PDB file of C-alpha atoms in Angstrom:
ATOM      1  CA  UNK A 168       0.000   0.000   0.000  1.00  0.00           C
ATOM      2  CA  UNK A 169       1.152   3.476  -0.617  1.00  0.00           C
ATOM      3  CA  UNK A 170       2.442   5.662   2.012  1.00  0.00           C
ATOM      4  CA  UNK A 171       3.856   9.081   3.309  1.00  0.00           C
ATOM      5  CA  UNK A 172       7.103   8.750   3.974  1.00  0.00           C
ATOM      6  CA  UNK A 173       9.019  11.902   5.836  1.00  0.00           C
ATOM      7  CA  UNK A 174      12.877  12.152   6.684  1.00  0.00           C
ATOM      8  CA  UNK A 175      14.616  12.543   8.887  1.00  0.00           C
ATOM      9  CA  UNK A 176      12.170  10.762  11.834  1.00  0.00           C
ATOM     10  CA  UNK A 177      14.061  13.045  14.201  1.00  0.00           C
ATOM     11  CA  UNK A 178      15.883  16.562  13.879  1.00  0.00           C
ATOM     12  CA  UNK A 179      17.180  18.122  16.119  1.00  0.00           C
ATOM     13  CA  UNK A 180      18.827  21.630  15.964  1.00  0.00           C
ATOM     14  CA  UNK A 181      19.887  24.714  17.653  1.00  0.00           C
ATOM     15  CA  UNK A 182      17.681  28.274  17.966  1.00  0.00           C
ATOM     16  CA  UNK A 183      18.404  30.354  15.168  1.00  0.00           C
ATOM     17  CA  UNK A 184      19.293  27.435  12.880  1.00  0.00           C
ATOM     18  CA  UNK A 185      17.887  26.452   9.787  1.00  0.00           C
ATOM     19  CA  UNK A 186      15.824  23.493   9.441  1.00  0.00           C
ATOM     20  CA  UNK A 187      14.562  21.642   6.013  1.00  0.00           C
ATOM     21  CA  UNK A 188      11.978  18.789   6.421  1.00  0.00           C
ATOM     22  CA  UNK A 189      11.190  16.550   4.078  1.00  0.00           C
ATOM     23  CA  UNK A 190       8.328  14.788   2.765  1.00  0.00           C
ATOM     24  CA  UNK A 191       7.320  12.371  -0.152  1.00  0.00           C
ATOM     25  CA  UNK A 192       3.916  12.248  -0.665  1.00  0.00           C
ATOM     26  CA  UNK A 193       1.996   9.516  -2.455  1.00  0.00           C
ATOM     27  CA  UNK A 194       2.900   9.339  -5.927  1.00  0.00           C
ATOM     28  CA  UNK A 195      -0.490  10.487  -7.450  1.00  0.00           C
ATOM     29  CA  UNK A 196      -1.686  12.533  -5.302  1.00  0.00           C
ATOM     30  CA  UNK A 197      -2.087  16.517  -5.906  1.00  0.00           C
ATOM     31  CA  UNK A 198      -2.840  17.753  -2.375  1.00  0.00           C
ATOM     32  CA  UNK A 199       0.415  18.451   0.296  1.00  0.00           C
ATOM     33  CA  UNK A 200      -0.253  19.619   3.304  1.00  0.00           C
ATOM     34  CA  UNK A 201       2.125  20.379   6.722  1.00  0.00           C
ATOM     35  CA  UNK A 202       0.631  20.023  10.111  1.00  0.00           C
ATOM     36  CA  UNK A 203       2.666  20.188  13.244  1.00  0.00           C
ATOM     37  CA  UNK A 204       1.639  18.436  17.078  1.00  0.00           C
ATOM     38  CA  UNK A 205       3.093  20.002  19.988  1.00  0.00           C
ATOM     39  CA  UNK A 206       3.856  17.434  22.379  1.00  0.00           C
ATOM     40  CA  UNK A 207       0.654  16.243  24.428  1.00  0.00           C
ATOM     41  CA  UNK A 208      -1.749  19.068  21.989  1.00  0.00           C
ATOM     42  CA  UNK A 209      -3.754  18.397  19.370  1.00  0.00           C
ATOM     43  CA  UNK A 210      -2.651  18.256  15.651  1.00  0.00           C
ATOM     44  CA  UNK A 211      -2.647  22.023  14.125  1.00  0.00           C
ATOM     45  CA  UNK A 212      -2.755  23.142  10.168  1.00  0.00           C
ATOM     46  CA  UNK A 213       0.012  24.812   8.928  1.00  0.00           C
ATOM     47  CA  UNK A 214      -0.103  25.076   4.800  1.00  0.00           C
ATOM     48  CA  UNK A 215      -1.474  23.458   1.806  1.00  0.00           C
ATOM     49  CA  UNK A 216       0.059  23.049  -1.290  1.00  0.00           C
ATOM     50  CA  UNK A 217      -1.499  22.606  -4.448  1.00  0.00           C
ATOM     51  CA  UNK A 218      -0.305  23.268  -8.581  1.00  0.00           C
ATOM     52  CA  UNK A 219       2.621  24.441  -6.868  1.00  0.00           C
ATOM     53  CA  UNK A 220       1.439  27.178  -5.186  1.00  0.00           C
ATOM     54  CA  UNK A 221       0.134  27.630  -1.379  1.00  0.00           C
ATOM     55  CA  UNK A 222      -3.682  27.161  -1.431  1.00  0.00           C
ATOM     56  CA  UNK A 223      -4.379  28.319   2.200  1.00  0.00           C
ATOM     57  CA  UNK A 224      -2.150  28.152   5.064  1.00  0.00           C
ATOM     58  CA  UNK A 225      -2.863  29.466   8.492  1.00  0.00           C
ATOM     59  CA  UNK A 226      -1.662  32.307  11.250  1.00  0.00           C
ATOM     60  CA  UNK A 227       0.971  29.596  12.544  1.00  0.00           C
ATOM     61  CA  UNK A 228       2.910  29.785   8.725  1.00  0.00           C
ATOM     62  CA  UNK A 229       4.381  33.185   9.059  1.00  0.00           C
ATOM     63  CA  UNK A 230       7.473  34.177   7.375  1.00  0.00           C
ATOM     64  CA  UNK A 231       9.649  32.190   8.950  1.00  0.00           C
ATOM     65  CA  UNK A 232       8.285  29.053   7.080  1.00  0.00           C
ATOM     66  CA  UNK A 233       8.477  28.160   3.297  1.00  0.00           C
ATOM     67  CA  UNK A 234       7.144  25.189   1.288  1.00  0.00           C
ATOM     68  CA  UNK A 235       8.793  23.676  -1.936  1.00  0.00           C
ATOM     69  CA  UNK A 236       8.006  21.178  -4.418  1.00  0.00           C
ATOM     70  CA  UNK A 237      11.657  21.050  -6.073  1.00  0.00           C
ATOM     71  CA  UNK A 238      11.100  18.432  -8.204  1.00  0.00           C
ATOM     72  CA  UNK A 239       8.598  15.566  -8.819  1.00  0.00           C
ATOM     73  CA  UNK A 240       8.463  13.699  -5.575  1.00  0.00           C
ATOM     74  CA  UNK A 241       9.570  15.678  -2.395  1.00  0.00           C
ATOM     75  CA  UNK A 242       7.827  18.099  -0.443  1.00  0.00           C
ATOM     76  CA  UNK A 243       9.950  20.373   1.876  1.00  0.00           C
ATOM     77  CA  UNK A 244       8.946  22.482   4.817  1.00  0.00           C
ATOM     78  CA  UNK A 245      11.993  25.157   5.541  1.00  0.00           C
ATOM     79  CA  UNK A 246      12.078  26.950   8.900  1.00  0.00           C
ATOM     80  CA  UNK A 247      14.468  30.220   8.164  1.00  0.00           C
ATOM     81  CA  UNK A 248      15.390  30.735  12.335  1.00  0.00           C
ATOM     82  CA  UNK A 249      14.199  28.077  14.573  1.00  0.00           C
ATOM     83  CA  UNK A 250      12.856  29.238  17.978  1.00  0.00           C
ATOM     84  CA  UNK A 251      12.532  27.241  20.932  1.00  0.00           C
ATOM     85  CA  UNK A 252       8.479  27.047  19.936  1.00  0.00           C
ATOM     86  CA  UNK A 253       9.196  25.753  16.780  1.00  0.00           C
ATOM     87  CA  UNK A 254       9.523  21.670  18.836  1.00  0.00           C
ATOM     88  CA  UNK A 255       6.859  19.776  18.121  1.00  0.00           C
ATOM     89  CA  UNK A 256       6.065  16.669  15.683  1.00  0.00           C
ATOM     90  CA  UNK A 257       5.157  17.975  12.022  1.00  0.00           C
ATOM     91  CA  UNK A 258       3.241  15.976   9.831  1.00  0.00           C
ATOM     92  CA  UNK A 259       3.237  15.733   6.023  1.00  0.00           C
ATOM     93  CA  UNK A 260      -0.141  14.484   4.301  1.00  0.00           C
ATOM     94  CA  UNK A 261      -1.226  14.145   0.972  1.00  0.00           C
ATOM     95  CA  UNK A 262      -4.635  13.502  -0.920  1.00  0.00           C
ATOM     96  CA  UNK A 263      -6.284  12.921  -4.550  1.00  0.00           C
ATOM     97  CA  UNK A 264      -8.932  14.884  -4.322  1.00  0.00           C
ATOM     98  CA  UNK A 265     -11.211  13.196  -7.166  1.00  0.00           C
ATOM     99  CA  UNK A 266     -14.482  14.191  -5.382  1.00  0.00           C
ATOM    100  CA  UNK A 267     -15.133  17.006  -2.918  1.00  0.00           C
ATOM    101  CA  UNK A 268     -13.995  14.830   0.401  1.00  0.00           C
ATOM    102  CA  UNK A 269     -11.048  12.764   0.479  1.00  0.00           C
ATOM    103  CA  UNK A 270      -9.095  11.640   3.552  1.00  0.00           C
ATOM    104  CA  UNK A 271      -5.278  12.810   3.689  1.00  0.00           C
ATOM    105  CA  UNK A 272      -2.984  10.808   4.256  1.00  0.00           C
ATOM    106  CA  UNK A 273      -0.697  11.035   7.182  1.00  0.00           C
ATOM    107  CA  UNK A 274       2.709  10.410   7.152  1.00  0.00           C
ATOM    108  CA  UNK A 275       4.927   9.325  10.971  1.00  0.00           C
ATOM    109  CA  UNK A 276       6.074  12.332  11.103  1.00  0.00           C
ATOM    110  CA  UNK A 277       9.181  13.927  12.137  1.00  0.00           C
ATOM    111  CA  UNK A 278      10.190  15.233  15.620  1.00  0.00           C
ATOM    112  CA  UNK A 279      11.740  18.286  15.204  1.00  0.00           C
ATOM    113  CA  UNK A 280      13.478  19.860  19.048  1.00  0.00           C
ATOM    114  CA  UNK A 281      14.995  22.905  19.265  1.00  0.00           C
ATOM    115  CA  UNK A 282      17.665  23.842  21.956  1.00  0.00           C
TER     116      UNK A 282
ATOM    117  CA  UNK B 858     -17.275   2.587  27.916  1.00  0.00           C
ATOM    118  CA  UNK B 859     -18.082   6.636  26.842  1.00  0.00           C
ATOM    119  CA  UNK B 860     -16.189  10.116  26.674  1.00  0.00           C
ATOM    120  CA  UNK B 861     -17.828  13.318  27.322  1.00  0.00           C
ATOM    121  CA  UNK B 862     -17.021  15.884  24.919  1.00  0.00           C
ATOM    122  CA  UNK B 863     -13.885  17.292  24.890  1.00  0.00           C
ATOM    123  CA  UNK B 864     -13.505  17.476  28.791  1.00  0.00           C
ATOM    124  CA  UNK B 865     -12.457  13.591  29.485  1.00  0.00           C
ATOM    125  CA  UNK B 866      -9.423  12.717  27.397  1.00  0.00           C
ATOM    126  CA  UNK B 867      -8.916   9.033  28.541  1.00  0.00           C
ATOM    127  CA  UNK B 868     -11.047   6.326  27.893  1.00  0.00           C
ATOM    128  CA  UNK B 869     -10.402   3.143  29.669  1.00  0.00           C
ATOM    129  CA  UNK B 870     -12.431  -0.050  28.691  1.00  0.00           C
ATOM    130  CA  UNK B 871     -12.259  -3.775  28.620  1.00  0.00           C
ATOM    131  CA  UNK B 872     -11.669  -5.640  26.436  1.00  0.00           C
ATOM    132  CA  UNK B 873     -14.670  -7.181  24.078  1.00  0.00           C
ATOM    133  CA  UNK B 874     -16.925  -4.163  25.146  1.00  0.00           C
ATOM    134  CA  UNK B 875     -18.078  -1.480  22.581  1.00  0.00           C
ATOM    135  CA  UNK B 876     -16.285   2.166  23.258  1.00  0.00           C
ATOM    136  CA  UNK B 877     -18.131   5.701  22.588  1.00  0.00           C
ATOM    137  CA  UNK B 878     -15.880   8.384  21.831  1.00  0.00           C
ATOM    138  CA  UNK B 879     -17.204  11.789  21.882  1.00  0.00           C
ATOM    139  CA  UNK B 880     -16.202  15.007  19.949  1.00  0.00           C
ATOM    140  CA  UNK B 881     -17.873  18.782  19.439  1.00  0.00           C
ATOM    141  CA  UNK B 882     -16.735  19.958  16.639  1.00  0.00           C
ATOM    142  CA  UNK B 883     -16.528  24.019  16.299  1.00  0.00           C
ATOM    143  CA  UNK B 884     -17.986  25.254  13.215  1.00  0.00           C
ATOM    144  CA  UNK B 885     -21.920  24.771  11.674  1.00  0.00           C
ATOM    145  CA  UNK B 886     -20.175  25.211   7.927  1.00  0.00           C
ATOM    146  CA  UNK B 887     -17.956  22.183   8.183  1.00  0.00           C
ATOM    147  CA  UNK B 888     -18.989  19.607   5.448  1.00  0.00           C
ATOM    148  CA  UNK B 889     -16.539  16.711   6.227  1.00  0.00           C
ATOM    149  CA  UNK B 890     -15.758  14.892   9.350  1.00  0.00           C
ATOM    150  CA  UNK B 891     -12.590  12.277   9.534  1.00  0.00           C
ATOM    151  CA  UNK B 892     -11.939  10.245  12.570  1.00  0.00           C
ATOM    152  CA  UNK B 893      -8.140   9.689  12.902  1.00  0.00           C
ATOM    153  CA  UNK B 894      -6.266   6.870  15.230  1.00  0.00           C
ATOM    154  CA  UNK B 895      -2.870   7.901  16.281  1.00  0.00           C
ATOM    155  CA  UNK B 896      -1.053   5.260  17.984  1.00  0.00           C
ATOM    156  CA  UNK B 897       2.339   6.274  19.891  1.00  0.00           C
ATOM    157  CA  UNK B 898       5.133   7.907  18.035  1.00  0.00           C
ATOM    158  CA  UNK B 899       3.315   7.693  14.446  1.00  0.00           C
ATOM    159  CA  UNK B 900       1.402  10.109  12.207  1.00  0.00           C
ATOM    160  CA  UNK B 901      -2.751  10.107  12.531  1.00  0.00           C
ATOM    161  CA  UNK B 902      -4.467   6.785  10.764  1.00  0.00           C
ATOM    162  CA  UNK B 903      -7.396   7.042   8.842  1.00  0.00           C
ATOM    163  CA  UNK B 904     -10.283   5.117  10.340  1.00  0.00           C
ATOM    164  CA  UNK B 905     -13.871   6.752   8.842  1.00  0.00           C
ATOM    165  CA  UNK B 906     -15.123   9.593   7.616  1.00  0.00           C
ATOM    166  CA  UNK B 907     -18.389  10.705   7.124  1.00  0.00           C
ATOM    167  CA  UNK B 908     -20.094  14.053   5.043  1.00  0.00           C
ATOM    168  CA  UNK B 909     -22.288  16.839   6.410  1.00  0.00           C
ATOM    169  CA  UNK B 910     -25.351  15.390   4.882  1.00  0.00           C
ATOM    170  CA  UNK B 911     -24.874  12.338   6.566  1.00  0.00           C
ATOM    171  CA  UNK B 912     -26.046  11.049  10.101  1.00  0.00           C
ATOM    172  CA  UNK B 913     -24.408   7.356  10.766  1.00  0.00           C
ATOM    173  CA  UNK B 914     -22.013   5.501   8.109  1.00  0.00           C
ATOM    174  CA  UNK B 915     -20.539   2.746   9.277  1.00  0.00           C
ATOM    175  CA  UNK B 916     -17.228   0.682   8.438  1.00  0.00           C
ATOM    176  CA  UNK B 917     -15.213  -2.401   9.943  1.00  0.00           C
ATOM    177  CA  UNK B 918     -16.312  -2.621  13.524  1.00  0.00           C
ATOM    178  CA  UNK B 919     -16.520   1.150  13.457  1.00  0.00           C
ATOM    179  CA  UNK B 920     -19.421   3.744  13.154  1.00  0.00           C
ATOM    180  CA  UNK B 921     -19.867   6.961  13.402  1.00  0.00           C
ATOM    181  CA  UNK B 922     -22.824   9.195  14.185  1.00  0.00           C
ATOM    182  CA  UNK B 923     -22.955  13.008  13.468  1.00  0.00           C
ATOM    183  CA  UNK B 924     -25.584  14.802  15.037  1.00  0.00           C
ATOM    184  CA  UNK B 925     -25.764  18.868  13.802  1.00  0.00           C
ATOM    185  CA  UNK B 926     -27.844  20.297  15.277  1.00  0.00           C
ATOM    186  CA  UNK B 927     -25.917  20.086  18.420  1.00  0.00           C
ATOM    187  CA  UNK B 928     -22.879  19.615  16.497  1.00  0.00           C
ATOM    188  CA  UNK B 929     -21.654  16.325  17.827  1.00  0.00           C
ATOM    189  CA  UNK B 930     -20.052  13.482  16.618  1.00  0.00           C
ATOM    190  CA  UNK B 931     -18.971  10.320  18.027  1.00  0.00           C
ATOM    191  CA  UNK B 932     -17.113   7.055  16.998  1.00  0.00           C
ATOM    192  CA  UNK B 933     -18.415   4.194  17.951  1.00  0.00           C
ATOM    193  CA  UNK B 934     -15.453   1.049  17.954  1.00  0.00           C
ATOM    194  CA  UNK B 935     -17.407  -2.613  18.627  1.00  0.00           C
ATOM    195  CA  UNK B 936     -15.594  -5.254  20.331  1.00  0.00           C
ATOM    196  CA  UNK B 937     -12.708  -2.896  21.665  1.00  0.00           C
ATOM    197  CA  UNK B 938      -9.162  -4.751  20.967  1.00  0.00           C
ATOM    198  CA  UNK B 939      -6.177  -4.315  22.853  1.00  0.00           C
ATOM    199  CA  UNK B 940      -4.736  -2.719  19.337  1.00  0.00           C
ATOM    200  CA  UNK B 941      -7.753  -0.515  19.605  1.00  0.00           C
ATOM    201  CA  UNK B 942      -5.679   1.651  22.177  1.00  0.00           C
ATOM    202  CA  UNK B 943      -4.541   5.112  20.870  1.00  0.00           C
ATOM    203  CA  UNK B 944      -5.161   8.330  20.848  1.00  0.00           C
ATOM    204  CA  UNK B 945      -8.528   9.076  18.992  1.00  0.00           C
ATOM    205  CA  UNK B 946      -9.330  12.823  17.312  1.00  0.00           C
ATOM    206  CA  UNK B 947     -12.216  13.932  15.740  1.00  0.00           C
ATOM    207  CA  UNK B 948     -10.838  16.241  12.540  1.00  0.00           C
ATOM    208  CA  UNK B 949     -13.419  18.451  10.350  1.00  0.00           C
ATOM    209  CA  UNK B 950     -12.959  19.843   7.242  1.00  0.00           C
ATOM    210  CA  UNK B 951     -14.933  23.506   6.743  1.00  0.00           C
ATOM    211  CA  UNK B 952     -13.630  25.114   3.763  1.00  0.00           C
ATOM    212  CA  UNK B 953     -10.751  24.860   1.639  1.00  0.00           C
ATOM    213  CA  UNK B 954      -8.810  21.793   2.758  1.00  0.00           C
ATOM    214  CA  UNK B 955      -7.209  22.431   6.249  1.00  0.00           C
ATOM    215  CA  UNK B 956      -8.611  19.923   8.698  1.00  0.00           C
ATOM    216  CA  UNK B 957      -9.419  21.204  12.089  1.00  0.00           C
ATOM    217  CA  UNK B 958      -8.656  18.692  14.382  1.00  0.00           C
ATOM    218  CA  UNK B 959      -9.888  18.128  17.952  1.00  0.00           C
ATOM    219  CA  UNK B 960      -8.399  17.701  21.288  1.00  0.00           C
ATOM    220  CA  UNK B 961      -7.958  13.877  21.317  1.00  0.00           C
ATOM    221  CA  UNK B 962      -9.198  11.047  23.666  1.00  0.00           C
ATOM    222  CA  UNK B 963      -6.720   8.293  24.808  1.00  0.00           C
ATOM    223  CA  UNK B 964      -8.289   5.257  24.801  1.00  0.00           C
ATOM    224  CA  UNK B 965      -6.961   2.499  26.742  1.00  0.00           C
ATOM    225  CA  UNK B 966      -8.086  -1.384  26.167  1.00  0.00           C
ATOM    226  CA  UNK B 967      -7.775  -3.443  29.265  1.00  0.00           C
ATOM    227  CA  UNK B 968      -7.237  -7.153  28.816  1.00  0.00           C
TER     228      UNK B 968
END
């Protein structure tokens, strides 16, 4: 079965530091999406990415963060200058959207701590 | 066993009984509702979803009820299995595609 894979599983970095995640989303899918979990908290929207372009992303993706879709199969989330906030899990998803509801799908995520 | 809203956020039942999970979702426009399983150090699973004009779909062992006019919906897992146990959230969809996802319920399956 096809699946979201994301690298590296854990990152960690110092404040102030640059961070790139990456993501491969399911080959035929036209949806990306980042989502971030804050230890213990619930799962929070960050950006969606579609015809390479952000569709909608929300008051948590501020300048600090940048998507890319650099070539046919990754996905990147960049964080210019990490702050201590910045630590939580982040989640890539993708879906196909054929009809008006399809479920994304998750990928495990990578833990990303700042010190 | 049952959850109350977003208030409780563990669940603890035996095995072979049928769990209620419990959600209030935030916003009258949303027209798609996703339950999600996250299990412990992995990224949310798919387990149902379910459309605004909708009131009960069911799936493997699974249903799920949405009630709007008090904007509720629940998850309703038969025969709890010890694999069952996870961390449960409610996720709806309002415009766009960002999914708004709830606080969670951990649900705990007791041999």
């Amino acid at each position: 079965e096809p699946e979201v894979t994301q690298t590296p599983s854990h990152q960690v970095t110092q404040m102030g530091q640059e961070v790139i995640l990456r993501c491969v989303p399911i080959s035929n899918h036209l949806y990306f999406y980042w989502y971030r979990q804050i230890l213990g908290q619930k799962v929070e929207f960050l950006v969606s990415f579609y015809n390479n372009e952000i569709s909608e992303k929300s008051e948590i993706f501020d300048d600090q963060f940048s998507v890319e879709r650099p070539d046919g199969s990754n996905f990147t989330l960049k964080i210019r200058s990490t702050k201590l906030e910045d630590s939580a899990m982040y989640f890539c998803a993708s879906d196909l959207r054929t009809g008006l509801y399809n479920e994304q799908f998750f990928g495990p995520g990578t833990r990303l701590t700042v010190l | 066993g049952e959850s109350v809203g977003l208030h409780l956020p563990t669940l603890s039942v035996q095995e072979g009984d049928n769990s209620i999970i419990n959600c209030a979702y935030s916003n009258s426009a949303s027209d798609y509702f996703i339950w999600y399983k996250q299990e412990s150090g992995k990224g949310p699973q798919f387990i149902i979803d379910i459309r605004s004009n909708m009131d009960k779909r069911q799936g493997q062992r699974v249903t799920v009820l949405l009630n709007k006019t008090v904007k509720h919906l629940s998850l309703q897992i038969a025969a709890t299995q010890p694999g069952d146990s996870a961390v449960y959230f409610c996720a709806e969809r309002t415009s766009g595609s960002r999914l708004t996802f709830g606080e969670g319920t951990q649900l705990t399956v007791n041999p």
